[in-house]
PDB file of C-alpha atoms and ligand atoms in Angstrom:
ATOM      1  CA  MET T   1       0.000   0.000   0.000  1.00 91.00           C
ATOM      2  CA  GLU T   2       1.393   3.407  -1.063  1.00 96.00           C
ATOM      3  CA  TYR T   3      -1.442   5.696   0.002  1.00 98.00           C
ATOM      4  CA  ILE T   4      -4.380   5.755   2.395  1.00 98.00           C
ATOM      5  CA  LYS T   5      -7.096   8.228   3.297  1.00 98.00           C
ATOM      6  CA  ILE T   6      -8.886   7.804   6.607  1.00 98.00           C
ATOM      7  CA  PHE T   7     -11.619   9.287   8.802  1.00 97.00           C
ATOM      8  CA  ALA T   8     -10.716   9.610  12.496  1.00 98.00           C
ATOM      9  CA  PRO T   9     -13.782  10.185  14.676  1.00 98.00           C
ATOM     10  CA  ALA T  10     -14.418  12.744  17.366  1.00 97.00           C
ATOM     11  CA  THR T  11     -14.844  11.154  20.784  1.00 98.00           C
ATOM     12  CA  VAL T  12     -16.598  11.856  24.073  1.00 98.00           C
ATOM     13  CA  ALA T  13     -14.284  11.013  26.966  1.00 98.00           C
ATOM     14  CA  ASN T  14     -15.238  10.398  30.604  1.00 98.00           C
ATOM     15  CA  VAL T  15     -18.967   9.992  29.743  1.00 98.00           C
ATOM     16  CA  SER T  16     -19.769  11.663  33.069  1.00 98.00           C
ATOM     17  CA  CYS T  17     -18.737   9.228  35.812  1.00 98.00           C
ATOM     18  CA  GLY T  18     -15.738   7.572  34.103  1.00 98.00           C
ATOM     19  CA  PHE T  19     -13.008  10.197  34.320  1.00 98.00           C
ATOM     20  CA  ASP T  20     -10.019   9.080  32.203  1.00 96.00           C
ATOM     21  CA  SER T  21     -11.525   5.592  31.924  1.00 97.00           C
ATOM     22  CA  LEU T  22     -14.618   5.717  29.674  1.00 98.00           C
ATOM     23  CA  GLY T  23     -14.955   6.985  26.123  1.00 98.00           C
ATOM     24  CA  LEU T  24     -17.156   6.676  23.087  1.00 98.00           C
ATOM     25  CA  ALA T  25     -16.683   7.432  19.398  1.00 98.00           C
ATOM     26  CA  VAL T  26     -19.138   9.566  17.432  1.00 96.00           C
ATOM     27  CA  ASP T  27     -20.159   9.158  13.820  1.00 93.00           C
ATOM     28  CA  ALA T  28     -21.121  12.682  12.817  1.00 90.00           C
ATOM     29  CA  VAL T  29     -17.852  14.543  13.271  1.00 94.00           C
ATOM     30  CA  GLY T  30     -14.173  13.795  12.731  1.00 96.00           C
ATOM     31  CA  ASP T  31     -10.974  14.505  10.834  1.00 96.00           C
ATOM     32  CA  GLU T  32      -9.721  13.280   7.471  1.00 97.00           C
ATOM     33  CA  MET T  33      -6.071  12.428   7.005  1.00 98.00           C
ATOM     34  CA  THR T  34      -4.012  11.118   4.098  1.00 98.00           C
ATOM     35  CA  PHE T  35      -0.755   9.200   4.256  1.00 98.00           C
ATOM     36  CA  THR T  36       1.547   8.811   1.240  1.00 98.00           C
ATOM     37  CA  LYS T  37       4.712   6.720   1.264  1.00 98.00           C
ATOM     38  CA  THR T  38       7.871   8.642   0.402  1.00 98.00           C
ATOM     39  CA  VAL T  39      11.303   7.335  -0.548  1.00 97.00           C
ATOM     40  CA  GLU T  40      12.833   9.863   1.798  1.00 97.00           C
ATOM     41  CA  LYS T  41      12.627   8.589   5.381  1.00 97.00           C
ATOM     42  CA  GLY T  42      10.871  10.490   8.171  1.00 96.00           C
ATOM     43  CA  VAL T  43       7.620  12.453   8.133  1.00 98.00           C
ATOM     44  CA  LYS T  44       6.535  15.705   6.566  1.00 97.00           C
ATOM     45  CA  ILE T  45       3.222  17.519   6.729  1.00 98.00           C
ATOM     46  CA  THR T  46       2.250  18.782   3.297  1.00 98.00           C
ATOM     47  CA  ASN T  47      -1.119  20.385   4.123  1.00 97.00           C
ATOM     48  CA  ILE T  48      -3.292  21.236   7.118  1.00 97.00           C
ATOM     49  CA  THR T  49      -6.805  22.590   6.648  1.00 96.00           C
ATOM     50  CA  GLY T  50      -9.664  23.307   9.035  1.00 95.00           C
ATOM     51  CA  ALA T  51      -7.497  24.505  11.930  1.00 94.00           C
ATOM     52  CA  ASP T  52      -4.398  26.531  12.563  1.00 93.00           C
ATOM     53  CA  LEU T  53      -1.944  23.831  13.670  1.00 94.00           C
ATOM     54  CA  THR T  54       1.836  23.663  13.623  1.00 95.00           C
ATOM     55  CA  TYR T  55       3.761  22.116  10.712  1.00 97.00           C
ATOM     56  CA  ASN T  56       6.669  21.435  13.088  1.00 96.00           C
ATOM     57  CA  VAL T  57       6.828  17.641  12.931  1.00 96.00           C
ATOM     58  CA  ASP T  58       8.023  17.235  16.516  1.00 95.00           C
ATOM     59  CA  GLU T  59       5.260  19.425  17.926  1.00 95.00           C
ATOM     60  CA  ASN T  60       2.340  18.443  15.704  1.00 96.00           C
ATOM     61  CA  VAL T  61       0.543  15.550  17.428  1.00 96.00           C
ATOM     62  CA  ALA T  62      -0.096  13.587  14.227  1.00 97.00           C
ATOM     63  CA  SER T  63       3.415  13.827  12.805  1.00 98.00           C
ATOM     64  CA  ALA T  64       4.962  13.149  16.219  1.00 98.00           C
ATOM     65  CA  VAL T  65       3.045   9.854  16.350  1.00 98.00           C
ATOM     66  CA  VAL T  66       3.892   8.931  12.725  1.00 98.00           C
ATOM     67  CA  GLN T  67       7.552   9.621  13.437  1.00 98.00           C
ATOM     68  CA  LYS T  68       7.561   7.489  16.572  1.00 98.00           C
ATOM     69  CA  ILE T  69       5.972   4.492  14.841  1.00 98.00           C
ATOM     70  CA  LEU T  70       8.202   4.661  11.755  1.00 98.00           C
ATOM     71  CA  LYS T  71      11.240   4.741  14.028  1.00 97.00           C
ATOM     72  CA  GLU T  72      10.050   1.886  16.218  1.00 97.00           C
ATOM     73  CA  ALA T  73       9.169  -0.238  13.161  1.00 98.00           C
ATOM     74  CA  ASN T  74      12.512   0.628  11.547  1.00 97.00           C
ATOM     75  CA  ALA T  75      10.616   1.518   8.375  1.00 98.00           C
ATOM     76  CA  ASP T  76      12.570   1.879   5.143  1.00 97.00           C
ATOM     77  CA  PHE T  77      10.242   4.627   3.859  1.00 98.00           C
ATOM     78  CA  GLY T  78       8.843   7.952   5.023  1.00 98.00           C
ATOM     79  CA  ILE T  79       5.341   9.441   5.083  1.00 98.00           C
ATOM     80  CA  ALA T  80       3.878  12.646   3.694  1.00 98.00           C
ATOM     81  CA  LEU T  81       0.833  13.597   5.722  1.00 98.00           C
ATOM     82  CA  THR T  82      -2.183  15.826   5.129  1.00 98.00           C
ATOM     83  CA  ILE T  83      -4.603  16.690   7.900  1.00 97.00           C
ATOM     84  CA  HIS T  84      -8.104  18.082   7.502  1.00 97.00           C
ATOM     85  CA  LYS T  85      -9.565  18.970  10.904  1.00 96.00           C
ATOM     86  CA  GLY T  86     -13.323  18.517  10.808  1.00 93.00           C
ATOM     87  CA  TYR T  87     -13.766  20.237  14.161  1.00 89.00           C
ATOM     88  CA  ALA T  88     -11.946  22.660  16.381  1.00 87.00           C
ATOM     89  CA  PRO T  89      -9.076  21.831  18.720  1.00 88.00           C
ATOM     90  CA  GLY T  90      -9.924  22.633  22.352  1.00 88.00           C
ATOM     91  CA  SER T  91     -13.540  21.517  21.866  1.00 92.00           C
ATOM     92  CA  GLY T  92     -13.554  18.612  24.313  1.00 94.00           C
ATOM     93  CA  LEU T  93     -14.283  16.190  21.486  1.00 96.00           C
ATOM     94  CA  GLY T  94     -10.866  14.600  21.404  1.00 95.00           C
ATOM     95  CA  SER T  95      -9.332  16.683  18.639  1.00 94.00           C
ATOM     96  CA  SER T  96      -5.738  15.819  19.497  1.00 94.00           C
ATOM     97  CA  ALA T  97      -6.876  12.217  20.012  1.00 96.00           C
ATOM     98  CA  ALA T  98      -8.355  12.027  16.500  1.00 97.00           C
ATOM     99  CA  SER T  99      -5.039  13.287  15.103  1.00 96.00           C
ATOM    100  CA  ALA T 100      -3.006  10.908  17.257  1.00 97.00           C
ATOM    101  CA  ALA T 101      -5.205   7.861  16.721  1.00 98.00           C
ATOM    102  CA  GLY T 102      -5.568   8.593  12.998  1.00 98.00           C
ATOM    103  CA  ALA T 103      -1.801   8.954  12.695  1.00 98.00           C
ATOM    104  CA  ALA T 104      -1.201   5.625  14.418  1.00 98.00           C
ATOM    105  CA  PHE T 105      -3.821   3.847  12.317  1.00 98.00           C
ATOM    106  CA  GLY T 106      -2.739   5.293   8.952  1.00 98.00           C
ATOM    107  CA  THR T 107       0.933   4.630   9.537  1.00 98.00           C
ATOM    108  CA  ASN T 108       0.185   1.064  10.577  1.00 98.00           C
ATOM    109  CA  GLN T 109      -1.722   0.483   7.338  1.00 98.00           C
ATOM    110  CA  LEU T 110       1.279   1.610   5.264  1.00 98.00           C
ATOM    111  CA  LEU T 111       3.471  -0.691   7.371  1.00 98.00           C
ATOM    112  CA  GLY T 112       1.282  -3.653   6.400  1.00 97.00           C
ATOM    113  CA  ASN T 113      -0.918  -3.729   9.511  1.00 97.00           C
ATOM    114  CA  ILE T 114       1.717  -5.041  11.917  1.00 98.00           C
ATOM    115  CA  TYR T 115       0.400  -3.525  15.151  1.00 98.00           C
ATOM    116  CA  SER T 116      -2.622  -4.496  17.278  1.00 98.00           C
ATOM    117  CA  GLU T 117      -5.292  -1.997  18.364  1.00 98.00           C
ATOM    118  CA  LEU T 118      -3.726  -2.022  21.831  1.00 98.00           C
ATOM    119  CA  ALA T 119      -0.288  -1.175  20.423  1.00 98.00           C
ATOM    120  CA  LEU T 120      -1.816   1.593  18.287  1.00 98.00           C
ATOM    121  CA  THR T 121      -3.533   2.984  21.378  1.00 98.00           C
ATOM    122  CA  LYS T 122      -0.157   3.165  23.140  1.00 98.00           C
ATOM    123  CA  PHE T 123       1.357   5.055  20.199  1.00 98.00           C
ATOM    124  CA  ALA T 124      -1.613   7.414  20.134  1.00 98.00           C
ATOM    125  CA  MET T 125      -1.269   8.009  23.883  1.00 97.00           C
ATOM    126  CA  PHE T 126       2.184   9.372  23.121  1.00 97.00           C
ATOM    127  CA  GLY T 127       0.412  11.932  20.918  1.00 96.00           C
ATOM    128  CA  GLU T 128      -1.826  12.902  23.837  1.00 94.00           C
ATOM    129  CA  GLU T 129       1.292  13.410  25.915  1.00 94.00           C
ATOM    130  CA  VAL T 130       2.682  15.728  23.219  1.00 94.00           C
ATOM    131  CA  ALA T 131      -0.648  17.597  23.181  1.00 90.00           C
ATOM    132  CA  CYS T 132      -1.399  18.041  26.859  1.00 88.00           C
ATOM    133  CA  GLY T 133       1.441  16.579  28.883  1.00 89.00           C
ATOM    134  CA  THR T 134      -0.461  13.449  29.992  1.00 91.00           C
ATOM    135  CA  PRO T 135      -0.754  10.172  28.034  1.00 95.00           C
ATOM    136  CA  ILE T 136      -4.531   9.866  28.473  1.00 95.00           C
ATOM    137  CA  ALA T 137      -6.140   6.815  26.834  1.00 97.00           C
ATOM    138  CA  ASP T 138      -9.899   7.389  26.952  1.00 97.00           C
ATOM    139  CA  ASN T 139     -10.279   9.438  23.748  1.00 97.00           C
ATOM    140  CA  VAL T 140      -7.647   7.618  21.692  1.00 98.00           C
ATOM    141  CA  SER T 141      -8.883   4.140  22.590  1.00 98.00           C
ATOM    142  CA  ALA T 142     -12.471   5.119  21.695  1.00 98.00           C
ATOM    143  CA  ALA T 143     -11.250   6.432  18.317  1.00 98.00           C
ATOM    144  CA  ILE T 144      -9.206   3.287  17.590  1.00 98.00           C
ATOM    145  CA  TYR T 145     -11.570   0.577  18.909  1.00 98.00           C
ATOM    146  CA  GLY T 146     -14.803   2.427  18.086  1.00 98.00           C
ATOM    147  CA  GLY T 147     -17.979   2.144  20.119  1.00 98.00           C
ATOM    148  CA  PHE T 148     -17.908   2.561  23.876  1.00 98.00           C
ATOM    149  CA  VAL T 149     -14.669   1.646  25.654  1.00 98.00           C
ATOM    150  CA  LEU T 150     -13.404   1.177  29.178  1.00 98.00           C
ATOM    151  CA  VAL T 151      -9.751   1.804  29.982  1.00 98.00           C
ATOM    152  CA  ARG T 152      -9.701  -0.960  32.607  1.00 98.00           C
ATOM    153  CA  SER T 153      -6.041  -0.403  33.450  1.00 98.00           C
ATOM    154  CA  TYR T 154      -3.306   2.054  32.451  1.00 97.00           C
ATOM    155  CA  HIS T 155      -0.390  -0.054  33.772  1.00 97.00           C
ATOM    156  CA  PRO T 156      -0.467  -2.393  31.960  1.00 98.00           C
ATOM    157  CA  LEU T 157      -2.806  -0.866  29.408  1.00 98.00           C
ATOM    158  CA  GLU T 158      -6.040  -2.836  29.096  1.00 98.00           C
ATOM    159  CA  ILE T 159      -8.962  -1.696  26.959  1.00 98.00           C
ATOM    160  CA  VAL T 160     -12.393  -3.329  27.133  1.00 98.00           C
ATOM    161  CA  LYS T 161     -14.838  -2.737  24.305  1.00 98.00           C
ATOM    162  CA  LEU T 162     -18.336  -2.400  25.740  1.00 98.00           C
ATOM    163  CA  PRO T 163     -21.660  -3.130  24.021  1.00 98.00           C
ATOM    164  CA  VAL T 164     -23.736  -0.192  22.773  1.00 98.00           C
ATOM    165  CA  PRO T 165     -27.548  -0.308  23.006  1.00 98.00           C
ATOM    166  CA  SER T 166     -28.882   0.163  19.481  1.00 97.00           C
ATOM    167  CA  GLU T 167     -31.026   3.229  20.179  1.00 98.00           C
ATOM    168  CA  LEU T 168     -28.324   5.209  21.981  1.00 98.00           C
ATOM    169  CA  ARG T 169     -27.842   8.660  20.448  1.00 98.00           C
ATOM    170  CA  ILE T 170     -25.530  11.532  21.283  1.00 98.00           C
ATOM    171  CA  VAL T 171     -26.533  15.182  21.132  1.00 98.00           C
ATOM    172  CA  ALA T 172     -23.688  17.641  21.564  1.00 98.00           C
ATOM    173  CA  ILE T 173     -23.318  21.391  21.768  1.00 98.00           C
ATOM    174  CA  HIS T 174     -19.972  23.061  21.285  1.00 97.00           C
ATOM    175  CA  PRO T 175     -19.998  26.631  22.614  1.00 97.00           C
ATOM    176  CA  GLN T 176     -17.399  28.428  20.502  1.00 95.00           C
ATOM    177  CA  ILE T 177     -14.774  28.871  23.177  1.00 93.00           C
ATOM    178  CA  ALA T 178     -11.623  26.764  23.577  1.00 90.00           C
ATOM    179  CA  ILE T 179     -10.571  25.058  26.791  1.00 92.00           C
ATOM    180  CA  LYS T 180      -7.131  23.489  27.032  1.00 91.00           C
ATOM    181  CA  THR T 181      -7.156  20.023  28.566  1.00 90.00           C
ATOM    182  CA  LYS T 182      -4.155  21.018  30.653  1.00 89.00           C
ATOM    183  CA  ASP T 183      -6.122  23.920  32.179  1.00 93.00           C
ATOM    184  CA  ALA T 184      -9.212  21.786  32.760  1.00 95.00           C
ATOM    185  CA  ARG T 185      -7.051  19.215  34.573  1.00 94.00           C
ATOM    186  CA  ALA T 186      -5.493  21.907  36.744  1.00 95.00           C
ATOM    187  CA  VAL T 187      -8.864  22.656  38.419  1.00 97.00           C
ATOM    188  CA  LEU T 188      -9.439  19.065  39.539  1.00 97.00           C
ATOM    189  CA  PRO T 189      -9.255  18.072  43.215  1.00 97.00           C
ATOM    190  CA  GLU T 190      -6.117  16.216  44.286  1.00 95.00           C
ATOM    191  CA  GLU T 191      -8.067  14.142  46.798  1.00 97.00           C
ATOM    192  CA  ILE T 192     -11.668  13.015  47.076  1.00 97.00           C
ATOM    193  CA  ALA T 193     -13.778  11.798  50.002  1.00 98.00           C
ATOM    194  CA  LEU T 194     -14.296   8.053  50.275  1.00 98.00           C
ATOM    195  CA  LYS T 195     -18.081   8.497  50.199  1.00 98.00           C
ATOM    196  CA  ASP T 196     -17.770  10.375  46.894  1.00 98.00           C
ATOM    197  CA  ALA T 197     -15.536   7.653  45.491  1.00 98.00           C
ATOM    198  CA  VAL T 198     -18.192   5.091  46.462  1.00 98.00           C
ATOM    199  CA  THR T 199     -20.894   7.054  44.626  1.00 98.00           C
ATOM    200  CA  GLN T 200     -18.698   7.487  41.576  1.00 98.00           C
ATOM    201  CA  TRP T 201     -17.531   3.895  41.166  1.00 98.00           C
ATOM    202  CA  ALA T 202     -21.059   2.638  41.776  1.00 98.00           C
ATOM    203  CA  ASN T 203     -22.203   4.877  38.904  1.00 98.00           C
ATOM    204  CA  VAL T 204     -19.460   3.534  36.616  1.00 98.00           C
ATOM    205  CA  GLY T 205     -20.583   0.003  37.455  1.00 98.00           C
ATOM    206  CA  GLY T 206     -24.224   0.982  36.867  1.00 98.00           C
ATOM    207  CA  LEU T 207     -23.487   2.616  33.532  1.00 98.00           C
ATOM    208  CA  ILE T 208     -21.557  -0.411  32.287  1.00 98.00           C
ATOM    209  CA  SER T 209     -24.271  -2.800  33.511  1.00 98.00           C
ATOM    210  CA  GLY T 210     -26.820  -0.658  31.683  1.00 98.00           C
ATOM    211  CA  LEU T 211     -24.831  -0.937  28.461  1.00 98.00           C
ATOM    212  CA  TYR T 212     -24.647  -4.731  28.770  1.00 98.00           C
ATOM    213  CA  THR T 213     -28.349  -5.145  29.546  1.00 98.00           C
ATOM    214  CA  ASP T 214     -29.818  -2.408  27.289  1.00 98.00           C
ATOM    215  CA  ASP T 215     -31.248  -0.878  30.472  1.00 98.00           C
ATOM    216  CA  TYR T 216     -31.769   2.772  29.579  1.00 98.00           C
ATOM    217  CA  ASN T 217     -33.112   3.604  33.069  1.00 98.00           C
ATOM    218  CA  LEU T 218     -29.969   2.262  34.659  1.00 98.00           C
ATOM    219  CA  ILE T 219     -27.846   4.188  32.152  1.00 98.00           C
ATOM    220  CA  SER T 220     -29.803   7.329  32.987  1.00 98.00           C
ATOM    221  CA  ASN T 221     -29.509   6.890  36.768  1.00 98.00           C
ATOM    222  CA  SER T 222     -25.774   6.202  36.474  1.00 98.00           C
ATOM    223  CA  LEU T 223     -24.851   9.049  34.142  1.00 98.00           C
ATOM    224  CA  VAL T 224     -23.802  11.206  37.070  1.00 98.00           C
ATOM    225  CA  ASP T 225     -20.414  12.708  37.883  1.00 98.00           C
ATOM    226  CA  ILE T 226     -20.066  14.161  41.377  1.00 98.00           C
ATOM    227  CA  ILE T 227     -16.293  14.634  41.234  1.00 98.00           C
ATOM    228  CA  VAL T 228     -15.038  16.151  37.971  1.00 98.00           C
ATOM    229  CA  GLU T 229     -18.128  17.952  36.670  1.00 98.00           C
ATOM    230  CA  PRO T 230     -18.575  20.197  39.756  1.00 98.00           C
ATOM    231  CA  ALA T 231     -14.911  21.239  39.512  1.00 98.00           C
ATOM    232  CA  ARG T 232     -15.036  21.986  35.780  1.00 98.00           C
ATOM    233  CA  LYS T 233     -18.512  23.245  35.010  1.00 97.00           C
ATOM    234  CA  GLY T 234     -17.615  26.828  35.947  1.00 97.00           C
ATOM    235  CA  LEU T 235     -15.334  26.880  32.884  1.00 97.00           C
ATOM    236  CA  ILE T 236     -18.352  26.321  30.600  1.00 97.00           C
ATOM    237  CA  PRO T 237     -20.839  29.186  30.262  1.00 96.00           C
ATOM    238  CA  PHE T 238     -24.461  28.145  30.958  1.00 97.00           C
ATOM    239  CA  PHE T 239     -23.548  24.498  31.575  1.00 98.00           C
ATOM    240  CA  ASP T 240     -26.406  23.929  34.040  1.00 98.00           C
ATOM    241  CA  ASP T 241     -28.937  25.504  31.670  1.00 97.00           C
ATOM    242  CA  VAL T 242     -27.900  23.102  28.898  1.00 98.00           C
ATOM    243  CA  LYS T 243     -28.041  20.127  31.214  1.00 98.00           C
ATOM    244  CA  ASN T 244     -31.492  21.086  32.487  1.00 97.00           C
ATOM    245  CA  SER T 245     -32.806  21.701  28.958  1.00 98.00           C
ATOM    246  CA  ALA T 246     -31.503  18.310  27.854  1.00 98.00           C
ATOM    247  CA  LYS T 247     -33.067  16.483  30.762  1.00 98.00           C
ATOM    248  CA  LYS T 248     -36.383  18.330  30.470  1.00 97.00           C
ATOM    249  CA  ALA T 249     -36.570  17.236  26.822  1.00 98.00           C
ATOM    250  CA  GLY T 250     -36.051  13.601  27.803  1.00 98.00           C
ATOM    251  CA  ALA T 251     -32.285  13.001  27.681  1.00 98.00           C
ATOM    252  CA  LEU T 252     -30.975  10.094  29.732  1.00 98.00           C
ATOM    253  CA  GLY T 253     -28.381  12.475  31.140  1.00 98.00           C
ATOM    254  CA  ALA T 254     -25.895  15.132  30.121  1.00 98.00           C
ATOM    255  CA  GLY T 255     -22.375  16.079  31.074  1.00 98.00           C
ATOM    256  CA  ILE T 256     -19.096  17.602  29.981  1.00 98.00           C
ATOM    257  CA  SER T 257     -17.526  15.958  26.952  1.00 98.00           C
ATOM    258  CA  GLY T 258     -13.919  15.261  27.913  1.00 97.00           C
ATOM    259  CA  SER T 259     -12.436  18.431  29.299  1.00 96.00           C
ATOM    260  CA  GLY T 260     -15.088  20.649  27.665  1.00 96.00           C
ATOM    261  CA  PRO T 261     -16.483  23.038  26.602  1.00 97.00           C
ATOM    262  CA  THR T 262     -18.633  20.636  24.538  1.00 98.00           C
ATOM    263  CA  ILE T 263     -21.596  19.342  26.515  1.00 98.00           C
ATOM    264  CA  PHE T 264     -23.033  15.973  25.472  1.00 98.00           C
ATOM    265  CA  ALA T 265     -26.393  14.370  26.189  1.00 98.00           C
ATOM    266  CA  LEU T 266     -27.191  10.702  25.737  1.00 98.00           C
ATOM    267  CA  CYS T 267     -30.688   9.900  24.480  1.00 98.00           C
ATOM    268  CA  LYS T 268     -32.808   6.867  23.685  1.00 98.00           C
ATOM    269  CA  GLY T 269     -33.856   7.015  20.033  1.00 98.00           C
ATOM    270  CA  ASP T 270     -33.966   9.588  17.250  1.00 98.00           C
ATOM    271  CA  THR T 271     -37.185  11.345  18.279  1.00 98.00           C
ATOM    272  CA  ILE T 272     -35.976  12.173  21.772  1.00 98.00           C
ATOM    273  CA  ALA T 273     -32.558  13.136  20.393  1.00 98.00           C
ATOM    274  CA  LYS T 274     -34.212  15.646  18.039  1.00 98.00           C
ATOM    275  CA  ASN T 275     -36.278  17.102  20.897  1.00 98.00           C
ATOM    276  CA  VAL T 276     -33.180  17.384  23.082  1.00 98.00           C
ATOM    277  CA  TYR T 277     -31.301  19.062  20.223  1.00 98.00           C
ATOM    278  CA  LYS T 278     -34.090  21.652  19.815  1.00 98.00           C
ATOM    279  CA  SER T 279     -34.390  22.268  23.537  1.00 98.00           C
ATOM    280  CA  ILE T 280     -30.648  22.862  23.987  1.00 98.00           C
ATOM    281  CA  GLN T 281     -30.554  25.012  20.847  1.00 98.00           C
ATOM    282  CA  GLU T 282     -33.406  27.221  22.082  1.00 97.00           C
ATOM    283  CA  SER T 283     -31.819  27.681  25.483  1.00 95.00           C
ATOM    284  CA  TYR T 284     -28.334  28.463  24.125  1.00 97.00           C
ATOM    285  CA  LYS T 285     -29.597  30.931  21.509  1.00 96.00           C
ATOM    286  CA  LYS T 286     -30.518  33.216  24.410  1.00 94.00           C
ATOM    287  CA  THR T 287     -26.935  33.361  25.710  1.00 96.00           C
ATOM    288  CA  GLY T 288     -25.481  35.305  22.785  1.00 95.00           C
ATOM    289  CA  ILE T 289     -22.564  32.838  22.605  1.00 96.00           C
ATOM    290  CA  ASP T 290     -21.940  31.200  19.216  1.00 97.00           C
ATOM    291  CA  PHE T 291     -22.269  27.434  19.164  1.00 97.00           C
ATOM    292  CA  GLU T 292     -22.349  24.376  16.928  1.00 96.00           C
ATOM    293  CA  MET T 293     -24.403  21.261  17.515  1.00 97.00           C
ATOM    294  CA  PHE T 294     -24.772  17.733  16.201  1.00 97.00           C
ATOM    295  CA  ILE T 295     -26.759  14.556  16.716  1.00 98.00           C
ATOM    296  CA  SER T 296     -24.873  11.304  16.232  1.00 97.00           C
ATOM    297  CA  LYS T 297     -25.062   7.577  16.587  1.00 97.00           C
ATOM    298  CA  VAL T 298     -22.233   5.874  18.416  1.00 97.00           C
ATOM    299  CA  ASN T 299     -19.556   5.082  15.816  1.00 97.00           C
ATOM    300  CA  GLN T 300     -19.032   1.334  16.135  1.00 96.00           C
ATOM    301  CA  GLU T 301     -16.111   1.053  13.697  1.00 95.00           C
ATOM    302  CA  GLY T 302     -13.769   3.728  15.006  1.00 96.00           C
ATOM    303  CA  ILE T 303     -11.349   4.883  12.339  1.00 97.00           C
ATOM    304  CA  LYS T 304     -12.611   4.283   8.806  1.00 96.00           C
ATOM    305  CA  ILE T 305     -10.631   3.786   5.597  1.00 97.00           C
ATOM    306  CA  LEU T 306     -11.962   6.168   2.936  1.00 97.00           C
ATOM    307  CA  LYS T 307      -9.568   5.336   0.051  1.00 86.00           C
TER     308      LYS T 307
HETATM  309  N1  HSE A 401     -10.199  12.319  30.333  1.00 85.88           N
HETATM  310  C1  HSE A 401      -9.574  13.515  29.859  1.00 85.88           C
HETATM  311  C2  HSE A 401      -9.973  14.673  30.742  1.00 85.88           C
HETATM  312  C3  HSE A 401     -10.013  13.760  28.455  1.00 85.88           C
HETATM  313  O1  HSE A 401     -11.151  14.782  31.068  1.00 85.88           O
HETATM  314  O2  HSE A 401      -9.114  15.470  31.121  1.00 85.88           O
HETATM  315  C4  HSE A 401      -9.387  14.956  27.828  1.00 85.88           C
HETATM  316  O3  HSE A 401     -10.013  15.221  26.612  1.00 85.88           O
END
């Protein structure tokens, strides 16, 4: 294979109660990337559209990952990369993760598919480290595995792909402000009370049980984050209004997507998702802040080959 074009999906990390350990891939939004083999070794970025990102190959998340894999695989070729960002960095939808995961996936295809999904996730985590200083796995594993994932362990890395109830829909609103993951991590508590930990891990267990049993009530009751959301929601203008509008219109629950500012709601079925979309849209129109929205199914495939 000399050339590949791929779609790398946006992702919702944490999914309320699962800070750094749960993630899901969306279908509606993502990046496109192309990879072309070059005789000259190493990586170069030939075009970036859709966002103002660096062409410096050590600092750009995608090229940093490509470079690392080519070196580790001792490849006898190089890669010329193009990146089209389908959504904004700093949105909370795993923008750096889409670049990192897409880079790992595309490079692996040109290498003849020699790495497992777990190995690709590790490479992509390096990209997250380049982006925000921490090798977080929730967004990148969701992008690579697709569907709903649990990062069961970081050391050693273990990813569990979870089932997705067929009617699960995501509604998301992206207020047009940027929040850096690093900044959103700086506001988190260093310690939490045992009783809060009990509530939180019970909700993670409940959410996962709900996914396995198609129990939308259990999913709804468990989609609660009493640790990270209270610390971060002040960074997102009108967060509570969005959450209330979503719930009033029938959402199973709503929370911060990754480190924000995107707010996601999970819904059962297309009709409720449309109502939730309208309700959030009406409430946010009043704020005077620009925003973008989408409705999506959960993306079961993860990264897709386009050409
Ligand atoms: N789990 C990470 C966080 C995701 O919430 O900081 C970053 O997008």
